[in-house]
XYZ file of C-alpha atoms in Angstrom:
307
model
C 24.091 -0.081 -20.319
C 27.516 -1.480 -20.015
C 28.990 1.874 -21.255
C 26.865 3.539 -18.668
C 27.917 1.412 -15.997
C 31.514 2.148 -16.762
C 31.061 5.810 -16.594
C 31.868 7.165 -12.801
C 29.657 10.225 -11.970
C 29.351 12.738 -9.400
C 26.134 12.271 -7.127
C 24.720 15.193 -4.888
C 22.032 14.075 -2.610
C 19.865 16.831 -0.766
C 18.938 15.389 2.660
C 17.376 17.565 5.665
C 18.653 20.908 3.604
C 22.307 19.458 3.414
C 23.967 18.543 0.126
C 26.245 15.379 0.298
C 28.644 14.904 -2.490
C 29.870 11.387 -3.381
C 31.136 9.385 -6.528
C 28.926 6.831 -8.041
C 31.037 4.160 -9.590
C 28.346 3.020 -12.147
C 25.075 4.280 -13.252
C 22.422 1.599 -12.047
C 19.619 1.592 -9.729
C 21.588 -0.803 -7.478
C 24.649 1.497 -7.265
C 22.612 4.836 -6.597
C 20.456 3.054 -3.893
C 23.688 1.336 -2.347
C 25.441 4.847 -2.395
C 22.651 6.805 -0.924
C 22.063 4.552 1.818
C 25.897 4.850 2.807
C 26.143 8.483 2.530
C 22.752 9.839 3.980
C 22.969 9.964 7.913
C 19.300 8.711 8.509
C 18.404 6.470 11.224
C 14.832 6.114 9.836
C 15.692 3.356 7.665
C 13.750 3.485 4.407
C 14.508 6.633 2.109
C 12.257 8.138 -0.816
C 14.309 9.364 -3.846
C 13.141 12.119 -5.956
C 14.634 13.724 -9.046
C 13.545 16.634 -11.250
C 12.087 15.961 -14.612
C 12.094 18.248 -17.757
C 9.083 20.031 -16.538
C 10.453 20.847 -13.173
C 8.327 18.393 -11.304
C 9.894 16.062 -8.503
C 9.181 12.415 -9.501
C 9.852 9.280 -7.503
C 13.276 7.479 -8.456
C 12.485 3.636 -8.201
C 14.030 0.839 -10.115
C 11.445 0.964 -12.713
C 11.692 4.779 -12.949
C 15.698 4.655 -13.192
C 15.886 4.404 -16.949
C 14.041 7.744 -17.305
C 16.173 9.398 -14.897
C 19.229 8.049 -16.735
C 18.165 9.377 -19.977
C 17.567 12.799 -18.524
C 21.039 12.955 -17.163
C 23.135 11.402 -19.769
C 26.336 13.368 -18.403
C 27.436 15.578 -15.702
C 26.430 15.685 -11.898
C 23.575 14.047 -10.680
C 21.145 15.593 -8.305
C 18.505 13.713 -5.967
C 16.346 14.843 -3.221
C 16.142 12.351 -0.215
C 13.631 12.173 2.542
C 12.602 9.898 5.392
C 9.014 8.228 4.834
C 6.592 10.608 7.032
C 6.033 9.080 10.415
C 2.446 8.851 11.316
C 1.771 11.777 13.597
C -0.017 11.565 17.022
C -2.866 14.065 17.570
C -1.436 15.411 20.948
C 1.724 16.487 18.863
C 0.122 18.151 15.753
C -3.303 19.165 14.204
C -3.076 16.030 12.310
C -4.329 12.860 13.617
C -4.700 9.524 12.240
C -8.101 8.109 11.649
C -9.071 5.366 13.955
C -9.759 2.417 13.171
C -13.370 1.297 11.933
C -15.237 -0.406 14.650
C -16.189 -3.801 13.362
C -13.869 -3.674 10.329
C -11.253 -6.738 9.867
C -7.664 -6.276 10.602
C -6.265 -4.266 7.378
C -7.934 -2.117 4.634
C -8.674 -4.879 1.873
C -10.642 -7.354 4.351
C -12.203 -4.158 6.224
C -13.437 -2.854 2.583
C -14.761 -6.157 1.525
C -16.560 -7.348 4.635
C -18.205 -3.918 4.840
C -19.873 -4.365 1.567
C -21.045 -7.994 2.234
C -22.550 -6.527 5.668
C -24.341 -3.930 3.281
C -23.462 -1.337 6.123
C -23.364 1.403 3.914
C -19.551 1.877 2.970
C -18.506 5.213 2.281
C -15.777 6.965 0.227
C -14.726 8.627 3.803
C -14.436 5.074 5.336
C -12.545 3.647 2.480
C -10.255 6.712 2.595
C -9.943 6.166 6.580
C -8.815 2.836 6.162
C -6.149 3.765 3.575
C -4.625 6.135 5.539
C -4.685 4.339 8.706
C -2.864 1.458 7.006
C -0.469 3.261 4.679
C 2.675 1.993 5.812
C 1.473 -1.473 6.175
C -0.029 -1.332 2.719
C 3.208 -0.357 1.230
C 5.398 -2.909 3.037
C 2.705 -5.726 1.965
C 2.620 -4.516 -1.651
C 6.344 -4.498 -1.873
C 6.482 -8.195 -0.826
C 3.565 -9.355 -3.145
C 4.358 -7.846 -6.778
C 3.914 -11.105 -8.447
C 0.361 -11.722 -6.724
C -0.663 -8.362 -7.929
C 0.315 -8.941 -11.675
C -1.535 -12.363 -11.171
C -4.699 -10.725 -9.948
C -4.579 -8.285 -13.188
C -4.239 -11.266 -15.276
C -6.993 -13.228 -13.684
C -9.363 -10.362 -13.467
C -8.282 -7.711 -16.353
C -11.516 -6.045 -17.010
C -11.959 -5.372 -13.163
C -8.452 -4.099 -12.995
C -8.761 -1.952 -16.114
C -11.835 -0.083 -14.603
C -9.607 0.440 -11.381
C -6.614 1.895 -13.223
C -8.957 4.162 -15.315
C -10.531 5.461 -11.991
C -7.165 6.190 -10.391
C -5.802 7.912 -13.539
C -8.603 10.283 -13.512
C -8.608 10.808 -9.781
C -4.694 11.511 -9.336
C -4.878 14.179 -12.103
C -4.884 17.173 -9.411
C -2.304 15.862 -7.413
C 1.440 16.231 -8.738
C 2.854 14.365 -5.724
C 1.565 11.305 -7.455
C 2.113 12.431 -11.014
C 4.798 9.598 -11.559
C 2.078 6.957 -10.508
C -0.673 8.516 -12.933
C 1.700 8.345 -15.808
C 2.717 4.509 -14.632
C -0.983 3.470 -14.641
C -1.311 5.141 -17.998
C 1.521 3.013 -19.517
C -0.083 -0.165 -17.617
C -3.478 0.527 -19.204
C -1.505 0.852 -22.725
C -0.396 -2.873 -22.457
C -2.866 -5.675 -23.256
C -1.486 -7.791 -20.532
C -1.454 -4.889 -17.939
C 2.468 -5.587 -17.652
C 3.852 -3.377 -14.658
C 0.801 -3.384 -12.683
C 2.544 -4.623 -9.617
C 5.209 -2.573 -9.820
C 3.383 0.555 -10.341
C 1.191 -0.252 -7.292
C 4.147 -0.747 -5.056
C 5.417 2.441 -6.061
C 2.268 4.173 -5.585
C 1.886 2.737 -2.088
C 5.213 3.584 -1.152
C 5.041 7.348 -2.619
C 1.874 7.646 -0.978
C 3.356 6.432 2.604
C 5.919 9.163 2.218
C 3.400 11.901 2.316
C 1.953 13.837 5.149
C -1.146 12.548 7.108
C -3.280 15.879 5.596
C -1.852 15.059 1.965
C -2.607 11.511 2.251
C -6.243 12.394 3.469
C -6.768 14.963 0.361
C -5.404 12.098 -1.841
C -7.531 9.033 -0.331
C -10.792 11.044 -0.122
C -10.734 11.929 -4.126
C -9.607 8.707 -4.874
C -11.792 6.654 -2.862
C -14.777 8.973 -4.158
C -13.585 7.458 -7.897
C -13.183 4.230 -6.671
C -16.174 3.247 -4.820
C -18.492 2.382 -7.771
C -15.236 0.212 -8.710
C -14.654 -1.574 -5.735
C -18.032 -4.099 -5.784
C -16.610 -5.669 -9.058
C -14.025 -7.459 -7.225
C -16.599 -8.555 -4.494
C -16.827 -12.410 -6.335
C -13.142 -12.616 -6.115
C -13.053 -11.689 -2.474
C -15.640 -14.236 -1.719
C -13.719 -17.033 -3.164
C -10.755 -16.061 -1.519
C -12.549 -15.946 1.919
C -13.977 -19.396 1.311
C -10.543 -20.671 0.991
C -8.537 -19.077 3.944
C -8.668 -20.921 7.227
C -6.877 -20.666 10.722
C -5.159 -23.737 10.731
C -4.613 -23.834 14.499
C -7.953 -22.461 15.714
C -11.375 -24.314 16.496
C -14.702 -22.547 17.486
C -15.416 -23.373 21.164
C -19.184 -23.141 20.501
C -19.747 -25.463 17.472
C -16.210 -26.920 17.571
C -15.535 -26.106 13.566
C -12.018 -26.987 13.081
C -10.387 -25.235 11.463
C -12.161 -21.941 11.474
C -12.622 -20.433 8.069
C -12.904 -16.715 7.408
C -13.012 -14.492 10.445
C -11.903 -15.853 13.588
C -13.380 -13.966 16.613
C -11.301 -14.210 19.637
C -12.647 -13.356 23.183
C -10.526 -10.402 24.416
C -11.097 -11.236 28.051
C -10.900 -15.082 27.976
C -7.399 -16.669 27.553
C -8.572 -18.848 24.793
C -12.091 -18.489 23.498
C -12.748 -18.151 19.663
C -15.943 -18.315 17.627
C -16.272 -18.729 13.958
C -18.335 -15.938 12.100
C -21.751 -18.166 12.744
C -21.364 -18.598 16.173
C -20.159 -14.698 16.477
C -23.426 -13.864 15.312
C -25.287 -15.710 18.321
C -22.516 -14.505 20.739
C -24.999 -12.831 22.989
C -26.436 -16.572 23.861
C -23.419 -18.433 23.816
C -20.721 -16.046 25.540
C -22.385 -13.076 26.794
C -21.194 -9.854 28.112
C -17.722 -10.334 26.550
C -15.916 -8.289 24.025
C -14.369 -9.959 20.760
C -11.670 -9.173 18.188
C -11.516 -9.844 14.727
C -8.508 -12.080 13.433
C -8.206 -12.529 9.670
C -6.236 -15.248 7.948
C -3.210 -14.648 6.275
C -4.125 -12.181 3.110
C -1.329 -11.956 0.918
C 0.922 -11.998 4.115
C -1.558 -9.904 6.161
C -1.776 -11.204 9.360
C -4.977 -10.084 11.702
C -4.167 -8.732 15.181
C -4.020 -11.151 17.860
C -2.835 -14.141 15.958
């Protein structure tokens, strides 16, 4: 590794059909990332980097795949493709449109999926896919901050996570855009401790967020179909989490429960009126003719709207 770092290389980065040529002082992930950020004229902020592998496939370049990239190019000029993460497109600008938030679902896809199961309202693969696509950017951002907690979830629920990964590996087979993620999940499955699950999950979330909305839909619908039988395996874990989660500064204005645990229902027409889940179920008697918005406790850093 020290030898690699000592060797200066030429790096060519293609961005928006323009090639940027620069000098890479050391062969490391940090150096490549910093160099690309310095030379690529983007105002979008976050970039996705890709490289061609031996099979001619474009693979995601990240910290965990950098060793593979380095072995593919031990000498000579390095070539990368850079692109901005695809922005969410508005229906009035293009034929693609984002799915609307599912009515009655909590803020965010993870609370929404499990709450739908608990309400027994016929959670479908389409609903799961819509939640995933709608929140793709937020999921990628959240996952990148919670790698250790994702790894901890794998250690605490190895059988459930293995079932999830097996379903994902099968579901991702038709999609070359996520070939690197499928490969990474396969490697995680081979490890008895499921090591690397957090990083692999982050990379898939980031790569998925960078795809077009139509690509996201195509992938999400197939994956959701495969994952639907697996999701209920995580329900006991979700219930235990919800029991522990509270809104420290919120009191139910009907029964005066303080703090409110689980979902807090905030009146959208009153300045300060909240109900716990039990009282929300009786809102027709307690606070009629007013609309409420669901506010979730902090889920791995995911804050519900309205907090």
